[in-house]
Short mmCIF file of C-alpha atoms in Angstrom, two decimals:
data_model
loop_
_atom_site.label_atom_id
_atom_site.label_comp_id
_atom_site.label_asym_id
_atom_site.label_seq_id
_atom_site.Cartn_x
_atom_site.Cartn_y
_atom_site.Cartn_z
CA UNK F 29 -11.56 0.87 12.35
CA UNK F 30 -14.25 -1.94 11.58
CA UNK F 31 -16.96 -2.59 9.91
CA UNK F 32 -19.44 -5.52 8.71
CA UNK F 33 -20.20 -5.64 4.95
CA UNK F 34 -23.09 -7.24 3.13
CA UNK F 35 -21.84 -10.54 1.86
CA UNK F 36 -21.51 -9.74 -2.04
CA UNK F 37 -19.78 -8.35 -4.75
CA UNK F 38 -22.02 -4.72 -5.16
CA UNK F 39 -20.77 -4.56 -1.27
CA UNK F 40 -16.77 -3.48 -2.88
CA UNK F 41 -17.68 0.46 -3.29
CA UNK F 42 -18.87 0.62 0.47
CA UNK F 43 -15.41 -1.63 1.35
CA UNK F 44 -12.83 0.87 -0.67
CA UNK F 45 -14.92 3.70 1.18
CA UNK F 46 -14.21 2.41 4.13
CA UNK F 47 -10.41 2.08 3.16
CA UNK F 48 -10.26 5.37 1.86
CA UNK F 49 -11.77 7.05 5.38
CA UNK F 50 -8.90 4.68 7.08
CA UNK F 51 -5.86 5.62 4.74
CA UNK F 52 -7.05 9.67 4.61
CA UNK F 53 -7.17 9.36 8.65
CA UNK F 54 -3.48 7.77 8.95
CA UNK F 55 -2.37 9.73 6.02
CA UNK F 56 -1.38 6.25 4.01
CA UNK F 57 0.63 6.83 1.08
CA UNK F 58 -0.83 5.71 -2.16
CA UNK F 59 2.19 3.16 -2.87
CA UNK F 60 0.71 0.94 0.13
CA UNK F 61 -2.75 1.87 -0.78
CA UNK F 62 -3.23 -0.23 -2.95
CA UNK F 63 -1.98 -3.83 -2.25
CA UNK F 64 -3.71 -3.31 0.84
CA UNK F 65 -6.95 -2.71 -1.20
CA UNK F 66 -5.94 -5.36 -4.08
CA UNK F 67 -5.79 -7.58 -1.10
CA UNK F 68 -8.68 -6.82 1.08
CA UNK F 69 -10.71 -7.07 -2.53
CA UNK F 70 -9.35 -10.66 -3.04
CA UNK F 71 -10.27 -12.24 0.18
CA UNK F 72 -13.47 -10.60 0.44
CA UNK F 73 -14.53 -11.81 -3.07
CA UNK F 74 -13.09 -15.29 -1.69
CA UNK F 75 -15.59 -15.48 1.06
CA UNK F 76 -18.54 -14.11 -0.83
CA UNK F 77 -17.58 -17.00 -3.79
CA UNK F 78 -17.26 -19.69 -1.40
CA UNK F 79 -19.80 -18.92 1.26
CA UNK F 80 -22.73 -18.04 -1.05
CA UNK F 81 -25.36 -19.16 1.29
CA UNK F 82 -23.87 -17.90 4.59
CA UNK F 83 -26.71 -15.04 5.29
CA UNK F 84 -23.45 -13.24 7.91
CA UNK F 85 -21.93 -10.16 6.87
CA UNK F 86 -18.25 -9.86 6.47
CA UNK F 87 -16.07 -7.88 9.43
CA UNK F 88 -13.59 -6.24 8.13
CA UNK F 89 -10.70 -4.57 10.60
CA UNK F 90 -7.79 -2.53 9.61
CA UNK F 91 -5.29 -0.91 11.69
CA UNK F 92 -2.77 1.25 11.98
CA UNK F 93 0.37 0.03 13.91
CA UNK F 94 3.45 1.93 14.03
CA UNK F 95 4.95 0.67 10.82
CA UNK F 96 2.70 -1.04 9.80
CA UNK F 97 -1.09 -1.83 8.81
CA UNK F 98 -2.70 -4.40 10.09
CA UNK F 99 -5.85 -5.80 8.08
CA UNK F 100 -8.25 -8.75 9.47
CA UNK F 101 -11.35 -10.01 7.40
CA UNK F 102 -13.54 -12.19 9.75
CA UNK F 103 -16.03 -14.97 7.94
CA UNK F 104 -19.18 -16.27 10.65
CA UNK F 105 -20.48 -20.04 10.44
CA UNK F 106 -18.04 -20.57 7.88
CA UNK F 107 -16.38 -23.46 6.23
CA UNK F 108 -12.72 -23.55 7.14
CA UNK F 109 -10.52 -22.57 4.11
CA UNK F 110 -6.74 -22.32 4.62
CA UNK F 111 -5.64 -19.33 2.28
CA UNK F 112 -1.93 -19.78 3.62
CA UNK F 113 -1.99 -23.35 2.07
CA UNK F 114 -3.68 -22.61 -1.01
CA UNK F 115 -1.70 -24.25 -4.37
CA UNK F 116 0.71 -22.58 -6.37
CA UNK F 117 -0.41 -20.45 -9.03
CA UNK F 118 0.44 -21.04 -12.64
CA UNK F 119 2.56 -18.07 -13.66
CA UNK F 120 4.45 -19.69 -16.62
CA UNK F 121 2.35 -21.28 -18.97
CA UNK F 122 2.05 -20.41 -22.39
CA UNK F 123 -1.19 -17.66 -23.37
CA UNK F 124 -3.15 -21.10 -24.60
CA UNK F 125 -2.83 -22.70 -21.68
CA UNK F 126 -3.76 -20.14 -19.45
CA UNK F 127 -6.69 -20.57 -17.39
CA UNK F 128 -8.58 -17.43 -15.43
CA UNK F 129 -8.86 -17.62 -11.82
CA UNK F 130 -6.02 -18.74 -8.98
CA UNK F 131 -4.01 -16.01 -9.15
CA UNK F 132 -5.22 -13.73 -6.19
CA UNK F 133 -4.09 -15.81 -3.60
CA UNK F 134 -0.33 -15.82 -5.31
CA UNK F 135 -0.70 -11.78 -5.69
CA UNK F 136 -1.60 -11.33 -2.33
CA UNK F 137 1.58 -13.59 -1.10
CA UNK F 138 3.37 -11.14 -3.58
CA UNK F 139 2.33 -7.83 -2.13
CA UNK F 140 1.64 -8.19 1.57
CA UNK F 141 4.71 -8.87 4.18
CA UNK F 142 2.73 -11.45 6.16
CA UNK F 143 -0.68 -13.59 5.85
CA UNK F 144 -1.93 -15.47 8.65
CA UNK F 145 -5.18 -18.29 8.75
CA UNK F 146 -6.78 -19.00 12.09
CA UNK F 147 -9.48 -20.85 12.07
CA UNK F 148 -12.24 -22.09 15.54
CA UNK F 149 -15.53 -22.39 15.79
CA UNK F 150 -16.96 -21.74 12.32
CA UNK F 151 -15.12 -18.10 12.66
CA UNK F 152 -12.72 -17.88 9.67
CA UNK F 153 -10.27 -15.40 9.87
CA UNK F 154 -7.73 -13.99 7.22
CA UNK F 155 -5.22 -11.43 8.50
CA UNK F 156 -2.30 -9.78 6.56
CA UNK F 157 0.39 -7.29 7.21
CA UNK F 158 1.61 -4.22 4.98
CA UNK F 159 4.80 -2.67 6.35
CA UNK F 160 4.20 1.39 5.37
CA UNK F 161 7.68 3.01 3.88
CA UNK F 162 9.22 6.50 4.42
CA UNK F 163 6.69 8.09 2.66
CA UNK F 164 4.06 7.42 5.32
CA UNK F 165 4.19 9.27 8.97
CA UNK A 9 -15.96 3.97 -10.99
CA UNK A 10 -15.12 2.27 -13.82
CA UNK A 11 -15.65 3.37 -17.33
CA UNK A 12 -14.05 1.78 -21.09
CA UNK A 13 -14.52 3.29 -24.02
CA UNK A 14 -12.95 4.05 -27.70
CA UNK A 15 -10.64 6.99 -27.84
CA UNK A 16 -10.19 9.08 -31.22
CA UNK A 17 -7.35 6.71 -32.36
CA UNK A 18 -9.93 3.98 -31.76
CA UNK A 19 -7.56 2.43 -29.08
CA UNK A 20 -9.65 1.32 -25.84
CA UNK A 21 -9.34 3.64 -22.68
CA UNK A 22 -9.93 2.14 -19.51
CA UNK A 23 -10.54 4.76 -16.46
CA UNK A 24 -10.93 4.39 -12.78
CA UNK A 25 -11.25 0.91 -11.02
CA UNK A 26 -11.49 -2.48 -12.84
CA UNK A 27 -12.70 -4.59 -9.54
CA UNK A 28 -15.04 -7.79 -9.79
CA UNK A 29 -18.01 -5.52 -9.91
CA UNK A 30 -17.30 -3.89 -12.80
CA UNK A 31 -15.43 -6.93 -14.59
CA UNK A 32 -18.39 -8.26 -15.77
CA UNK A 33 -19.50 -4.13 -18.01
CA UNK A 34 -15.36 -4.80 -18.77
CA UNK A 35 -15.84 -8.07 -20.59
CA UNK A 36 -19.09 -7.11 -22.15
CA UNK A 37 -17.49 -4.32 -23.67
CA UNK A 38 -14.18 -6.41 -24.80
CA UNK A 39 -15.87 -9.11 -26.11
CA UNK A 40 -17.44 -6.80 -29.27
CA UNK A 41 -13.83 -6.11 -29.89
CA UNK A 42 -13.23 -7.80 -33.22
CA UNK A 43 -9.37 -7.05 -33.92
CA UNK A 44 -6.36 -6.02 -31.85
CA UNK A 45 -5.97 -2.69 -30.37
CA UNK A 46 -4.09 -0.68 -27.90
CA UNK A 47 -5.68 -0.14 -24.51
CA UNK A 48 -4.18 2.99 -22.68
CA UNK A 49 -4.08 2.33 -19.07
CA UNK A 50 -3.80 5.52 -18.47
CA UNK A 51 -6.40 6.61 -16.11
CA UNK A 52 -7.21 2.98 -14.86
CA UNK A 53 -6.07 3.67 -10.95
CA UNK A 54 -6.41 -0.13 -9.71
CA UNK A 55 -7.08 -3.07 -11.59
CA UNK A 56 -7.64 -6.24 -9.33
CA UNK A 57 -7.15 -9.88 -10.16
CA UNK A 58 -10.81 -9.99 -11.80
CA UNK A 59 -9.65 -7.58 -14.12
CA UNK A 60 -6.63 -9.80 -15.38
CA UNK A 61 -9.26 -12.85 -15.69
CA UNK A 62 -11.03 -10.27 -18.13
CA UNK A 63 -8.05 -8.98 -19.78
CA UNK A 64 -6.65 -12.99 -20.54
CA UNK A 65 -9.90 -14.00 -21.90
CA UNK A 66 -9.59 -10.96 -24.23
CA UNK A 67 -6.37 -11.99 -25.03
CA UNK A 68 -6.73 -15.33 -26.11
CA UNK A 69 -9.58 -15.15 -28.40
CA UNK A 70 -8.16 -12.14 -30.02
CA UNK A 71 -4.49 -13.79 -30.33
CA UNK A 72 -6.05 -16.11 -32.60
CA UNK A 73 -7.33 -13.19 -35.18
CA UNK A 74 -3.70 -12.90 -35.55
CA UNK A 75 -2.57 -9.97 -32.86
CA UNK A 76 -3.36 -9.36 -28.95
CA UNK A 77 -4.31 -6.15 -26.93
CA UNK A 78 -1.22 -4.16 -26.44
CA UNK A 79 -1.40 -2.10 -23.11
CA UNK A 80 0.25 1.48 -23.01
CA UNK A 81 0.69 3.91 -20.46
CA UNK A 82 0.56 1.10 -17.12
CA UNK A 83 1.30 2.51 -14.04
CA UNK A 84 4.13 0.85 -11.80
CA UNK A 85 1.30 -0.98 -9.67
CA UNK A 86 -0.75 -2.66 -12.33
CA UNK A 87 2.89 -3.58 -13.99
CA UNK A 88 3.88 -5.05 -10.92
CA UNK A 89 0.49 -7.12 -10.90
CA UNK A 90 1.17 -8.13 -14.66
CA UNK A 91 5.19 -9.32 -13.55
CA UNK A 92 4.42 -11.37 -10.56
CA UNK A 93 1.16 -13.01 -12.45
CA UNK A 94 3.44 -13.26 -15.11
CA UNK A 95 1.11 -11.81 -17.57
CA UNK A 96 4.29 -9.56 -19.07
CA UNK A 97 5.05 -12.46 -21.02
CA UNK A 98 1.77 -12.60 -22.80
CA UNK A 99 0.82 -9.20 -23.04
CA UNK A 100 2.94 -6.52 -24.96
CA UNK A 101 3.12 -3.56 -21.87
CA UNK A 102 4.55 0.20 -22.22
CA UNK A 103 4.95 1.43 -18.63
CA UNK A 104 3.75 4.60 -18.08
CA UNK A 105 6.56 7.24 -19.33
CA UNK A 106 8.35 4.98 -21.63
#
């Protein structure tokens, strides 16, 4: 399944609507629901942040193969931003030297089984891998 | 949908889906917390990585009134969230059906 979303924030209902048609179709249990959504959300959010003036919708792909689900999120006439490179996230610090932000690239790495950055042409393109357990068919 | 509200022990009840676009009605609604209190994670399905930017910024300007929000009832997914950001170590957490 695909679809193009409306680069911005309000477009998140339409996206997890569009996740919940895909996982209801291939009957995906709700244990890999929802790093698959936590990471679609991230990404997506990245590219409206960092793109704010980039009039292009957002094409979003996700797949069912065998064991797995594959999920791409494609940026147009975009700036090139490595998400497989990205730093290290603080995890340790104390509460007082905590800072928001930087953490959804280190949850992602935490959740998904692979992430992949491919980059031509102004086309920006984030895919990641969820491998499904028993509980899916 | 997202909703927060008081429940009748006054502790904060946060339902549905804490995603960017609703992290902004989150913080409003945290910020006019004056003390700390227990929020009861209940019926909060999915909380994304917006949510824990709203939940630290909570946290730190209520630490220094002397005491933090203290999370109950947090379903394996969110914990996992708060272990790998590493948020269990400034949060106090009850896992759902402790």
């Amino acid at each position: 399944m695909k679809q193009k979303f409306k680069r911005s924030i309000d477009s998140l209902d339409l996206v997890f609507q569009f996740t919940e048609r895909f996982f209801s179709r291939e009957k995906v249990s709700a244990s890999a629901q929802f790093p698959v959504n936590f990471s679609i959300e991230e990404l997506f959010t990245n590219m409206v942040k960092y793109n704010q003036d980039n009039p292009n919708e957002i094409l979003l792909k996700v797949k069912r193969k065998k064991d797995r689900i594959e999920v791409s999120l494609t940026d147009f006439e975009a700036q090139p931003f490595d998400v497989t490179s990205a730093a290290p996230a603080d995890t340790t610090s104390p509460l007082a030297e905590r800072k928001p932000g930087g953490l959804g690239l280190h949850l992602i790495r935490k959740m998904v089984d692979t992430l992949d950055y491919h980059y031509e042409n102004g086309y920006s393109k984030i895919t990641f891998t969820k491998l499904l357990g028993q509980g899916n068919v | 949908m997202f909703e927060i509200d008081f429940g009748n022990q006054s502790q904060i009840i946060f339902s549905g889906r804490l995603d960017a676009a609703q992290a902004e009605k989150a913080q409003a609604f945290l910020d006019a917390i004056p003390e700390p209190r227990v929020a009861d994670f209940a019926k909060l399905e999915y909380l994304s990585s917006a949510g824990l930017g709203v939940l630290l910024k909570t946290q730190k300007r209520l630490m220094g009134t002397g005491g933090g929000l203290k999370l109950i009832n947090v379903s394996k997914h969110i914990y996992d969230i708060f272990r790998y950001s590493g948020f269990d170590q400034i949060f106090e957490i009850e896992a759902a059906g402790e």
